[in-house]
Amino acid sequence: MSRLEAKKPPLFISEPLTRDAVSQSLSLLSGILKSSYGPAGRLKQLHNGVGGCVCTTSQSSALLGHLSVSQPVLRVLTASVRNHVSRFSDCGLFTAILCCGFIENFRSLNVAPFTVIKISKHLLSLCMDHLKSEACGCRVSVDFSSVETLVCLVRSILTSKPACMLNKTEVDHLTSLVLKAFIFTVPCHVGTNAVLGKCVVIPVKGRRVVDSAVLPGLLIEAPEIQLGKPLAVKRTGSNMIKIALFSVSMSGDGSNPEEGTVAVRHGVSLEVSELNQLLNVGKQLVKDEVGLVLCQKVMHPSLKQYLKEHGVVAVDRAGLSLMEPLGHVTGSQPIASIHSLPPGCYGSLKDLCVESFASKHFLHLIPEDTVICSLILCNRSETAWDELKRVCETAEHVLQLTVKEPLALLGGGCTETHLASYIRHKSSSLPASTFKDLGCSQTQYQLVADGFCRSLESVARSLSHDGEEVLTDVVYGHCWFVPPGSPCVSRWSDLVSKCGCGVNGNTEDLSWSFLQGQSGSPVLQGCPKEPSVKVADLQTLDCFAAKCSGLQVALETANLILDLSYIIEDQN
């Protein structure tokens, strides 16, 4: 009998944020995230060190999904950001960088964590109230009767990830495709419970991005279908194509051994019995005038041949991921047994044809009316295609969120610097009763407010990767970038032409100043003005819902981490 090792007591780590290991890990993570941020962000190559898949990306979902984090504090941070991304798809890096900034700026203050948390929550409420007010200078209404704002929103997402390796022509082409695909998913007839459809991405790697296309309906890869031959498919009396969709295996291999033991009489072949049952199903399908049979799993060759001889197109190995959109497109109910065909299980299609892209052949399912479409997505390499797929899915999700809340926020760092300017102005004019209600002094409030604003501004500064000077203006509180290596001039207007979002130009004296790292920007003389936004001037937009959520998640997570007094680790 082996000796049993005595249980070790748990490890107690008090005040984890004061530990050098935690501080260094937090600083390292913050540096990785900041260097990945924005259109000029640096790519990261992630692999597990023992072979396998290599991921090249600057996207938060891929970065945080592949990073191995051992520090409990950082696990809380990354889990919180990943949860935000799973719900909104966008603003993951913004959320993570801002959270790191809050932790770094708040923990250096000589203010009790409990007081910091109360004050920061009040500052967050000021931000959210401002963002949701009509007077907010960094908010843009999205008009769905015009595509200009939507184009800017989608283009901003596509250009934010350099690993996609897109040029301007490709960005313009994909922007129009993503918008077209989104419009296909909007139902024509809106009832009380309208539901947006889905865009299914079809991978075609090794081809030009401009070869990408979008089609209404659904494409299913069918290698056995020969291009050039007419597709003879049985139709009903109303000229529609009846469809049967099977979610069960039709291979004829018998029952799954994991489901239990099957008792078979002597002299009876289980395989023959299964095949006979499959052929009986085939006869019933032919009798019911079914023209297309789709199977999620494998179909027996004899059944496929029988169906083909009777004018029925049979496609197997459709896969689990296509079952839901297939049900939406055809209106059919997945059949889970080969022993009975439930009434009302069949669906229908308007037409069926063969499409070819690159060297692949597809069946194109064309319904009478659908909210499902297929995006044939092409890119030159597998790495670039993987990144592009994530970006296109993010763009689709952002458009869906924008339908629910038709607003956007100015990008290019302008929302962050505008909010910082607004908070500096607002916090300097609060009544004494506010400090009394929060149980803090005015000095403590100003210290936390300054840390809050510096955290927002650090996100804007993270967009600079090539040594650009970052400025902010006193009038609108927007973010400006001075090209690296610019000559010394007496007027900043000679060096800057547009702010980060593109709304403001250098035509008026905006009193620019450096967006400093620690000292912060000067307090505005008044509340930042609301610029007159012309849609044609917009260069960068961010998703309103995703950024508002990111702001809240970043602060709530930072406050949770700041409030940690002990970490207890089991050593066994």
Coordinates of C-alpha atoms in Angstrom, one line a residue:
M1 CA 0.0 0.0 0.0
S2 CA 1.4 3.4 -1.0
R3 CA 2.0 6.0 1.6
L4 CA -0.5 8.8 1.8
E5 CA 0.8 12.3 1.7
A6 CA -0.5 14.6 4.4
K7 CA -2.7 17.4 3.2
K8 CA -1.0 20.8 2.8
P9 CA -2.6 23.9 4.3
P10 CA -4.0 26.4 1.9
L11 CA -1.8 29.3 0.8
F12 CA -3.1 32.7 2.0
I13 CA -1.9 35.7 0.0
S14 CA -2.8 39.0 1.6
E15 CA -3.1 42.3 -0.3
P16 CA -2.4 40.7 -3.7
L17 CA -2.1 44.0 -5.6
T18 CA 0.9 45.0 -3.5
R19 CA 2.9 41.9 -4.6
D20 CA 5.6 42.4 -7.2
A21 CA 4.6 39.3 -9.2
V22 CA 1.0 40.5 -9.6
S23 CA 2.1 44.0 -10.6
Q24 CA 4.6 42.7 -13.1
S25 CA 2.0 40.3 -14.6
L26 CA -0.6 43.1 -14.8
S27 CA 1.9 45.5 -16.4
L28 CA 2.9 42.8 -19.0
L29 CA -0.7 42.0 -19.9
S30 CA -1.5 45.7 -20.2
G31 CA 1.5 46.1 -22.5
I32 CA 0.4 43.2 -24.7
L33 CA -3.1 44.5 -25.1
K34 CA -2.1 48.2 -25.7
S35 CA 0.4 47.2 -28.4
S36 CA -2.4 45.3 -30.2
Y37 CA -4.9 48.1 -30.1
G38 CA -6.3 49.8 -33.2
P39 CA -5.6 49.7 -37.0
A40 CA -1.8 50.1 -36.5
G41 CA -1.7 47.5 -33.6
R42 CA 1.1 45.0 -33.6
L43 CA 0.3 41.4 -34.3
K44 CA 0.9 38.7 -31.8
Q45 CA 1.8 35.1 -32.6
L46 CA 0.4 32.6 -30.1
H47 CA 1.3 28.9 -29.9
N48 CA 1.5 26.3 -27.1
G49 CA 5.3 25.6 -27.4
V50 CA 4.8 21.8 -28.2
G51 CA 3.5 22.2 -31.8
G52 CA 0.0 22.5 -33.0
C53 CA -1.9 25.5 -34.3
V54 CA -0.2 28.9 -34.5
C55 CA -2.5 31.9 -34.1
T56 CA -1.5 35.3 -35.5
T57 CA -3.9 38.0 -34.3
S58 CA -4.5 41.3 -32.6
Q59 CA -8.1 40.5 -31.7
S60 CA -9.1 40.2 -28.0
S61 CA -11.2 37.1 -28.4
A62 CA -8.2 35.2 -29.9
L63 CA -5.6 36.8 -27.7
L64 CA -7.4 36.1 -24.4
G65 CA -8.5 32.7 -25.6
H66 CA -4.9 31.5 -26.3
L67 CA -3.1 33.2 -23.5
S68 CA -2.3 31.0 -20.5
V69 CA -2.9 33.1 -17.4
S70 CA -1.8 31.8 -14.0
Q71 CA -2.3 34.8 -11.7
P72 CA -5.7 34.6 -10.0
V73 CA -6.1 38.4 -10.3
L74 CA -5.5 38.3 -14.1
R75 CA -7.9 35.3 -14.4
V76 CA -10.7 37.5 -13.0
L77 CA -9.8 40.3 -15.5
T78 CA -9.5 38.1 -18.6
A79 CA -12.7 36.0 -17.7
S80 CA -14.7 39.3 -17.3
V81 CA -13.5 40.6 -20.7
R82 CA -14.1 37.3 -22.4
N83 CA -17.6 37.3 -21.1
H84 CA -18.2 40.8 -22.4
V85 CA -16.9 39.8 -25.8
S86 CA -19.1 36.7 -25.9
R87 CA -22.1 39.0 -25.5
F88 CA -21.1 42.0 -27.7
S89 CA -18.3 40.7 -29.9
D90 CA -16.7 44.2 -30.0
C91 CA -14.6 46.5 -27.8
G92 CA -12.7 43.7 -26.0
L93 CA -9.3 45.4 -26.1
F94 CA -10.9 48.7 -25.1
T95 CA -12.4 47.0 -22.0
A96 CA -9.3 45.2 -21.0
I97 CA -6.9 48.2 -21.5
L98 CA -9.3 50.4 -19.6
C99 CA -9.6 47.9 -16.8
C100 CA -5.8 47.7 -16.5
G101 CA -5.7 51.5 -16.5
F102 CA -8.2 51.8 -13.7
I103 CA -6.3 49.2 -11.5
E104 CA -3.0 50.9 -12.1
N105 CA -4.2 54.4 -11.5
F106 CA -6.5 53.7 -8.5
R107 CA -4.1 51.5 -6.5
S108 CA -1.4 54.2 -6.5
L109 CA -3.8 56.7 -4.8
N110 CA -3.5 57.3 -1.1
V111 CA -7.3 56.7 -0.8
A112 CA -9.0 53.7 0.8
P113 CA -10.3 51.1 -1.7
F114 CA -13.8 51.4 -0.3
T115 CA -13.8 55.1 -1.0
V116 CA -12.3 54.7 -4.4
I117 CA -15.0 52.3 -5.4
K118 CA -17.8 54.6 -4.2
I119 CA -16.4 57.6 -6.1
S120 CA -15.6 55.7 -9.3
K121 CA -19.2 54.3 -9.4
H122 CA -20.4 57.9 -9.2
L123 CA -18.1 58.9 -12.0
L124 CA -19.3 56.0 -14.1
S125 CA -22.9 57.2 -13.6
L126 CA -21.9 60.6 -14.8
C127 CA -20.4 59.1 -17.9
M128 CA -23.4 56.9 -18.6
D129 CA -25.9 59.7 -18.1
H130 CA -23.8 61.9 -20.5
L131 CA -23.6 59.1 -23.1
K132 CA -27.3 58.6 -23.0
S133 CA -28.2 62.3 -23.2
E134 CA -29.1 64.1 -26.4
A135 CA -26.5 66.7 -25.6
C136 CA -23.6 64.2 -25.7
G137 CA -20.9 65.4 -28.1
C138 CA -19.5 62.0 -29.0
R139 CA -22.8 60.2 -29.8
V140 CA -24.1 59.8 -33.4
S141 CA -27.6 58.7 -34.4
V142 CA -27.7 55.9 -36.9
D143 CA -30.2 56.4 -39.7
F144 CA -31.1 53.1 -41.3
S145 CA -32.7 54.9 -44.3
S146 CA -29.2 55.8 -45.4
V147 CA -26.2 53.5 -45.5
E148 CA -23.5 56.1 -45.0
T149 CA -23.3 55.7 -41.2
L150 CA -23.6 51.9 -41.4
V151 CA -20.8 51.9 -44.0
C152 CA -18.5 53.9 -41.6
L153 CA -19.4 51.6 -38.7
V154 CA -18.6 48.4 -40.7
R155 CA -15.4 49.9 -42.3
S156 CA -14.1 50.9 -38.8
I157 CA -14.4 47.3 -37.7
L158 CA -12.8 45.8 -40.8
T159 CA -9.8 48.2 -40.7
S160 CA -9.2 47.8 -37.0
K161 CA -7.5 44.3 -37.4
P162 CA -4.3 44.5 -39.5
A163 CA -4.0 40.7 -39.5
C164 CA -6.8 40.6 -42.1
M165 CA -4.2 42.3 -44.5
L166 CA -6.8 44.2 -46.5
N167 CA -6.2 47.1 -48.9
K168 CA -8.7 49.9 -49.5
T169 CA -10.4 48.1 -52.5
E170 CA -10.9 44.9 -50.4
V171 CA -12.2 46.9 -47.4
D172 CA -14.8 48.6 -49.7
H173 CA -15.8 45.3 -51.3
L174 CA -16.2 43.5 -47.9
T175 CA -18.0 46.4 -46.4
S176 CA -20.7 46.3 -49.1
L177 CA -20.9 42.5 -48.7
V178 CA -21.3 42.6 -45.0
L179 CA -24.1 45.2 -45.3
K180 CA -25.8 43.3 -48.0
A181 CA -25.6 40.1 -46.0
F182 CA -27.1 41.9 -42.9
I183 CA -30.0 43.3 -45.0
F184 CA -30.7 39.7 -46.2
T185 CA -31.1 38.7 -42.5
V186 CA -33.7 41.4 -41.8
P187 CA -37.2 39.9 -42.1
C188 CA -39.4 41.6 -44.7
H189 CA -42.6 41.1 -42.7
V190 CA -42.1 42.3 -39.1
G191 CA -44.6 40.9 -36.5
T192 CA -44.7 41.3 -32.8
N193 CA -41.8 38.9 -32.3
A194 CA -39.5 39.7 -35.2
V195 CA -36.2 37.8 -35.1
L196 CA -33.1 38.6 -37.2
G197 CA -31.8 35.8 -39.4
K198 CA -28.2 34.5 -39.8
C199 CA -25.4 34.9 -42.2
V200 CA -23.5 31.6 -42.7
V201 CA -19.8 32.0 -43.6
I202 CA -18.5 29.6 -46.3
P203 CA -14.7 29.3 -46.2
V204 CA -12.8 29.6 -49.5
K205 CA -9.1 29.9 -48.7
G206 CA -6.3 30.7 -51.1
R207 CA -8.4 33.1 -53.3
R208 CA -8.5 36.9 -53.6
V209 CA -10.7 38.8 -51.1
V210 CA -12.5 40.5 -54.0
D211 CA -13.7 37.1 -55.1
S212 CA -15.9 37.0 -52.0
A213 CA -19.7 37.1 -52.6
V214 CA -23.0 36.9 -50.7
L215 CA -26.0 35.0 -51.8
P216 CA -29.5 34.7 -50.4
G217 CA -30.4 31.3 -49.1
L218 CA -27.9 28.6 -48.1
L219 CA -24.9 27.0 -49.8
I220 CA -24.1 23.4 -48.9
E221 CA -20.8 21.9 -50.1
A222 CA -21.6 18.9 -52.3
P223 CA -18.4 17.4 -53.8
E224 CA -20.4 14.6 -55.6
I225 CA -22.4 17.1 -57.6
Q226 CA -20.9 17.5 -61.1
L227 CA -20.9 21.0 -62.5
G228 CA -22.3 21.4 -66.0
K229 CA -24.8 18.6 -65.8
P230 CA -28.4 19.7 -65.4
L231 CA -29.7 19.1 -61.9
A232 CA -32.8 16.9 -62.3
V233 CA -34.8 17.4 -59.1
K234 CA -38.4 16.2 -58.5
R235 CA -41.0 19.0 -57.9
T236 CA -44.4 19.0 -56.4
G237 CA -47.6 19.9 -58.3
S238 CA -47.1 23.6 -57.1
N239 CA -43.6 23.6 -58.7
M240 CA -42.0 23.6 -55.2
I241 CA -39.2 21.3 -54.1
K242 CA -40.1 19.3 -51.0
I243 CA -37.3 18.7 -48.5
A244 CA -36.6 16.1 -45.8
L245 CA -33.9 16.9 -43.2
F246 CA -32.4 14.0 -41.2
S247 CA -30.4 14.5 -38.0
V248 CA -29.8 10.8 -37.5
S249 CA -27.2 8.6 -39.2
M250 CA -28.4 6.9 -42.3
S251 CA -25.3 4.8 -42.8
G252 CA -26.9 1.5 -41.9
D253 CA -24.2 0.6 -39.4
G254 CA -26.7 -0.4 -36.7
S255 CA -27.2 1.1 -33.3
N256 CA -24.4 2.9 -31.4
P257 CA -22.7 0.4 -29.0
E258 CA -22.9 3.1 -26.3
E259 CA -26.7 3.0 -26.4
G260 CA -26.8 -0.6 -25.1
T261 CA -26.9 -4.2 -26.3
V262 CA -29.0 -5.2 -29.3
A263 CA -30.5 -8.8 -29.3
V264 CA -30.7 -10.3 -32.8
R265 CA -32.3 -13.7 -33.7
H266 CA -30.1 -16.4 -35.1
G267 CA -29.7 -16.1 -38.9
V268 CA -30.9 -12.5 -39.0
S269 CA -28.4 -10.0 -40.4
L270 CA -28.5 -6.7 -38.6
E271 CA -26.9 -4.9 -41.5
V272 CA -29.4 -6.2 -44.0
S273 CA -32.2 -5.4 -41.7
E274 CA -30.9 -1.8 -41.3
L275 CA -30.5 -1.4 -45.1
N276 CA -34.0 -2.7 -45.8
Q277 CA -35.4 -0.1 -43.3
L278 CA -33.4 2.6 -45.0
L279 CA -34.8 1.6 -48.4
N280 CA -38.3 1.6 -47.0
V281 CA -37.7 5.2 -45.8
G282 CA -36.4 6.0 -49.4
K283 CA -39.6 4.5 -50.9
Q284 CA -41.7 6.6 -48.5
L285 CA -39.8 9.8 -49.4
V286 CA -40.3 9.1 -53.1
K287 CA -44.0 8.4 -52.6
D288 CA -44.3 11.7 -50.7
E289 CA -42.7 13.6 -53.7
V290 CA -39.6 14.7 -51.8
G291 CA -37.1 16.2 -54.1
L292 CA -34.1 16.9 -51.8
V293 CA -32.9 14.8 -48.8
L294 CA -30.3 16.3 -46.5
C295 CA -28.6 14.3 -43.8
Q296 CA -26.5 15.7 -41.0
K297 CA -24.4 12.5 -40.9
V298 CA -23.5 9.7 -43.3
M299 CA -26.0 8.2 -45.8
H300 CA -25.7 4.6 -47.1
P301 CA -24.5 4.5 -50.8
S302 CA -27.4 2.2 -51.7
L303 CA -30.0 4.6 -50.4
K304 CA -28.3 7.5 -52.2
Q305 CA -28.3 5.5 -55.5
Y306 CA -32.0 4.6 -55.0
L307 CA -33.0 8.2 -54.4
K308 CA -30.9 9.4 -57.4
E309 CA -32.7 6.9 -59.7
H310 CA -36.0 8.3 -58.6
G311 CA -35.1 12.0 -59.2
V312 CA -34.3 12.8 -55.6
V313 CA -31.1 14.8 -54.8
A314 CA -29.4 13.3 -51.7
V315 CA -26.7 15.1 -49.7
D316 CA -25.0 13.8 -46.6
R317 CA -22.4 15.0 -44.1
A318 CA -24.2 18.4 -43.8
G319 CA -22.8 18.8 -40.3
L320 CA -24.4 20.0 -37.0
S321 CA -23.6 23.7 -37.6
L322 CA -25.9 23.8 -40.7
M323 CA -28.9 22.1 -39.1
E324 CA -30.4 25.3 -37.5
P325 CA -30.1 27.5 -40.7
L326 CA -31.3 24.6 -42.8
G327 CA -34.5 24.5 -40.7
H328 CA -34.9 28.2 -41.1
V329 CA -34.4 28.2 -44.8
T330 CA -36.6 25.2 -45.6
G331 CA -39.1 25.2 -42.8
S332 CA -38.5 21.5 -42.2
Q333 CA -38.3 19.7 -38.9
P334 CA -35.2 17.5 -38.3
I335 CA -36.1 13.8 -38.4
A336 CA -34.4 12.0 -35.6
S337 CA -35.4 8.4 -36.5
I338 CA -35.4 6.2 -39.6
H339 CA -38.3 4.2 -38.3
S340 CA -41.0 6.9 -38.6
L341 CA -41.5 10.0 -40.5
P342 CA -43.6 12.4 -38.4
P343 CA -46.3 14.4 -40.1
G344 CA -45.4 17.9 -41.0
C345 CA -41.7 17.2 -41.0
Y346 CA -41.1 18.2 -44.6
G347 CA -40.0 21.7 -45.7
S348 CA -39.9 23.3 -49.2
L349 CA -37.7 25.3 -51.5
K350 CA -38.4 27.6 -54.4
D351 CA -35.4 26.4 -56.4
L352 CA -32.2 24.4 -56.2
C353 CA -29.1 25.0 -58.4
V354 CA -25.4 24.3 -58.4
E355 CA -22.8 27.0 -57.7
S356 CA -19.0 26.8 -58.1
F357 CA -16.4 28.8 -56.2
A358 CA -12.7 28.0 -56.6
S359 CA -12.6 24.2 -56.9
K360 CA -15.6 23.6 -54.7
H361 CA -19.1 22.8 -55.8
F362 CA -22.1 23.8 -53.8
L363 CA -25.8 23.2 -53.8
H364 CA -27.6 26.6 -53.6
L365 CA -30.9 26.3 -51.6
I366 CA -33.2 29.1 -52.7
P367 CA -36.3 29.6 -50.5
E368 CA -39.4 31.5 -51.2
D369 CA -38.7 34.0 -48.4
T370 CA -35.7 33.8 -46.1
V371 CA -33.6 35.6 -43.5
I372 CA -30.7 33.3 -44.0
C373 CA -27.8 34.1 -46.4
S374 CA -24.4 32.7 -47.3
L375 CA -21.2 34.8 -47.3
I376 CA -18.5 33.2 -49.4
L377 CA -15.5 34.5 -47.7
C378 CA -12.1 34.4 -49.5
N379 CA -8.6 35.3 -48.3
R380 CA -5.1 34.5 -49.5
S381 CA -3.9 32.6 -46.4
E382 CA -5.5 30.6 -43.6
T383 CA -4.2 32.9 -40.9
A384 CA -5.7 36.0 -42.7
W385 CA -8.9 34.1 -43.4
D386 CA -9.3 33.1 -39.7
E387 CA -8.9 36.7 -38.6
L388 CA -11.2 38.0 -41.3
K389 CA -14.0 35.5 -40.4
R390 CA -13.9 36.7 -36.8
V391 CA -14.0 40.4 -37.9
C392 CA -17.0 39.8 -40.3
E393 CA -18.9 38.0 -37.6
T394 CA -18.2 40.9 -35.2
A395 CA -19.4 43.4 -37.9
E396 CA -22.7 41.4 -38.3
H397 CA -23.2 41.3 -34.5
V398 CA -22.5 45.0 -34.2
L399 CA -25.1 45.8 -36.9
Q400 CA -27.7 43.6 -35.0
L401 CA -26.9 45.5 -31.8
T402 CA -27.3 48.8 -33.6
V403 CA -30.8 47.8 -34.9
K404 CA -31.8 47.5 -31.2
E405 CA -30.2 50.7 -30.2
P406 CA -29.6 52.9 -33.3
L407 CA -26.6 54.9 -32.0
A408 CA -22.8 54.9 -32.4
L409 CA -19.9 56.6 -30.7
L410 CA -17.1 58.5 -32.3
G411 CA -13.9 56.4 -32.7
G412 CA -10.3 57.2 -33.1
G413 CA -9.9 57.9 -29.4
C414 CA -12.3 60.9 -29.5
T415 CA -14.9 59.4 -27.2
E416 CA -12.3 58.6 -24.5
T417 CA -10.8 62.0 -24.5
H418 CA -14.2 63.7 -24.7
L419 CA -15.4 61.8 -21.7
A420 CA -12.2 62.6 -19.8
S421 CA -12.7 66.3 -20.6
Y422 CA -16.4 66.1 -19.6
I423 CA -15.6 64.4 -16.3
R424 CA -12.8 67.0 -15.4
H425 CA -15.3 69.8 -16.1
K426 CA -18.2 68.1 -14.2
S427 CA -16.1 67.0 -11.2
S428 CA -14.8 70.6 -10.7
S429 CA -18.3 72.0 -10.3
L430 CA -20.1 69.4 -8.0
P431 CA -21.9 70.7 -5.0
A432 CA -20.6 69.9 -1.5
S433 CA -23.6 67.7 -0.8
T434 CA -22.3 65.2 -3.4
F435 CA -19.1 64.7 -1.3
K436 CA -21.1 64.4 1.8
D437 CA -23.4 61.7 0.3
L438 CA -20.3 59.7 -0.9
G439 CA -18.6 60.1 2.5
C440 CA -15.4 61.5 1.0
S441 CA -13.6 64.8 0.8
Q442 CA -13.4 67.0 -2.3
T443 CA -9.7 66.2 -2.5
Q444 CA -10.3 62.5 -2.5
Y445 CA -13.0 62.9 -5.2
Q446 CA -10.6 64.9 -7.4
L447 CA -7.8 62.4 -7.0
V448 CA -10.1 59.5 -8.1
A449 CA -11.6 61.6 -10.9
D450 CA -8.1 62.4 -12.2
G451 CA -7.2 58.7 -12.1
F452 CA -10.5 57.9 -13.9
C453 CA -9.7 60.4 -16.7
R454 CA -6.1 59.3 -17.1
S455 CA -7.3 55.7 -17.5
L456 CA -9.7 56.9 -20.3
E457 CA -6.9 58.9 -22.0
S458 CA -4.5 55.9 -21.8
V459 CA -6.8 54.0 -24.1
A460 CA -6.7 56.9 -26.6
R461 CA -2.9 57.0 -26.3
S462 CA -2.8 53.2 -27.0
L463 CA -3.8 54.0 -30.6
S464 CA -0.3 55.5 -31.2
H465 CA 2.3 52.9 -32.1
D466 CA 4.8 54.7 -34.3
G467 CA 5.8 57.6 -32.1
E468 CA 3.0 60.0 -32.9
E469 CA 2.4 62.8 -30.5
V470 CA -1.2 62.6 -29.1
L471 CA -3.1 65.9 -28.6
T472 CA -6.4 66.9 -27.2
D473 CA -8.3 70.2 -27.9
V474 CA -9.9 72.4 -25.3
V475 CA -13.0 73.2 -27.3
Y476 CA -14.4 69.7 -28.2
G477 CA -12.1 67.4 -26.1
H478 CA -11.3 65.3 -29.2
C479 CA -8.1 63.3 -29.8
W480 CA -5.5 64.3 -32.4
F481 CA -2.4 62.6 -33.7
V482 CA 0.7 64.4 -34.9
P483 CA 2.7 62.3 -37.5
P484 CA 6.1 61.1 -36.2
G485 CA 9.1 63.2 -37.3
S486 CA 7.0 66.3 -37.9
P487 CA 9.0 69.6 -37.8
C488 CA 8.8 72.0 -34.9
V489 CA 6.2 74.7 -35.7
S490 CA 4.5 77.5 -33.8
R491 CA 1.0 76.3 -34.6
W492 CA -0.4 72.8 -34.2
S493 CA -2.9 73.5 -36.9
D494 CA 0.0 73.3 -39.4
L495 CA 0.6 69.6 -38.5
V496 CA -2.9 68.2 -37.8
S497 CA -5.7 68.1 -40.3
K498 CA -8.4 65.9 -38.8
C499 CA -9.2 64.6 -35.3
G500 CA -9.2 60.8 -34.7
C501 CA -12.9 60.4 -35.7
G502 CA -12.7 62.8 -38.6
V503 CA -15.5 65.2 -37.5
N504 CA -13.3 68.2 -36.6
G505 CA -10.8 69.8 -38.9
N506 CA -8.0 72.4 -38.2
T507 CA -9.9 75.3 -39.5
E508 CA -10.4 76.9 -36.1
D509 CA -8.2 77.6 -33.2
L510 CA -8.9 74.7 -30.9
S511 CA -6.1 75.3 -28.4
W512 CA -4.4 71.9 -28.6
S513 CA -2.3 70.5 -25.8
F514 CA -0.4 67.3 -25.2
L515 CA -2.3 64.3 -23.9
Q516 CA 0.2 63.6 -21.1
G517 CA 0.7 60.2 -19.5
Q518 CA 0.6 60.9 -15.8
S519 CA -0.1 64.6 -15.3
G520 CA -3.3 64.6 -17.3
S521 CA -4.8 67.2 -19.6
P522 CA -5.6 70.7 -18.4
V523 CA -9.2 71.2 -17.1
L524 CA -11.4 72.8 -19.8
Q525 CA -12.7 76.3 -19.3
G526 CA -16.2 75.0 -19.9
C527 CA -18.1 71.8 -20.8
P528 CA -16.8 70.3 -24.1
K529 CA -18.9 71.6 -27.0
E530 CA -21.0 69.3 -29.3
P531 CA -19.5 69.4 -32.8
S532 CA -21.8 69.6 -35.8
V533 CA -21.4 66.0 -37.1
K534 CA -21.5 65.6 -40.9
V535 CA -21.8 61.9 -41.9
A536 CA -19.5 62.5 -44.9
D537 CA -16.7 63.5 -42.5
L538 CA -16.9 60.5 -40.2
Q539 CA -13.8 58.3 -40.5
T540 CA -14.2 56.0 -37.4
L541 CA -17.2 54.9 -35.4
D542 CA -17.6 52.4 -32.5
C543 CA -20.6 50.3 -31.4
F544 CA -22.6 52.2 -28.8
A545 CA -23.9 49.2 -26.9
A546 CA -20.5 47.4 -26.9
K547 CA -18.5 50.4 -25.7
C548 CA -21.0 51.4 -23.0
S549 CA -20.9 47.8 -21.7
G550 CA -17.1 47.8 -22.0
L551 CA -16.9 50.9 -19.9
Q552 CA -19.1 49.4 -17.2
V553 CA -17.4 46.0 -17.2
A554 CA -13.9 47.6 -17.0
L555 CA -14.8 49.6 -13.9
E556 CA -16.8 46.9 -12.2
T557 CA -13.9 44.4 -12.7
A558 CA -11.3 46.9 -11.6
N559 CA -13.3 47.6 -8.4
L560 CA -13.7 43.9 -7.7
I561 CA -9.9 43.4 -8.0
L562 CA -9.1 46.5 -5.9
D563 CA -11.4 45.2 -3.2
L564 CA -9.5 41.9 -3.0
S565 CA -7.8 41.5 0.4
Y566 CA -6.9 37.8 0.3
I567 CA -6.3 35.1 -2.3
I568 CA -6.6 31.6 -0.9
E569 CA -5.1 28.9 -3.0
D570 CA -5.4 25.1 -2.4
Q571 CA -2.0 23.5 -2.5
N572 CA -3.1 19.9 -2.8

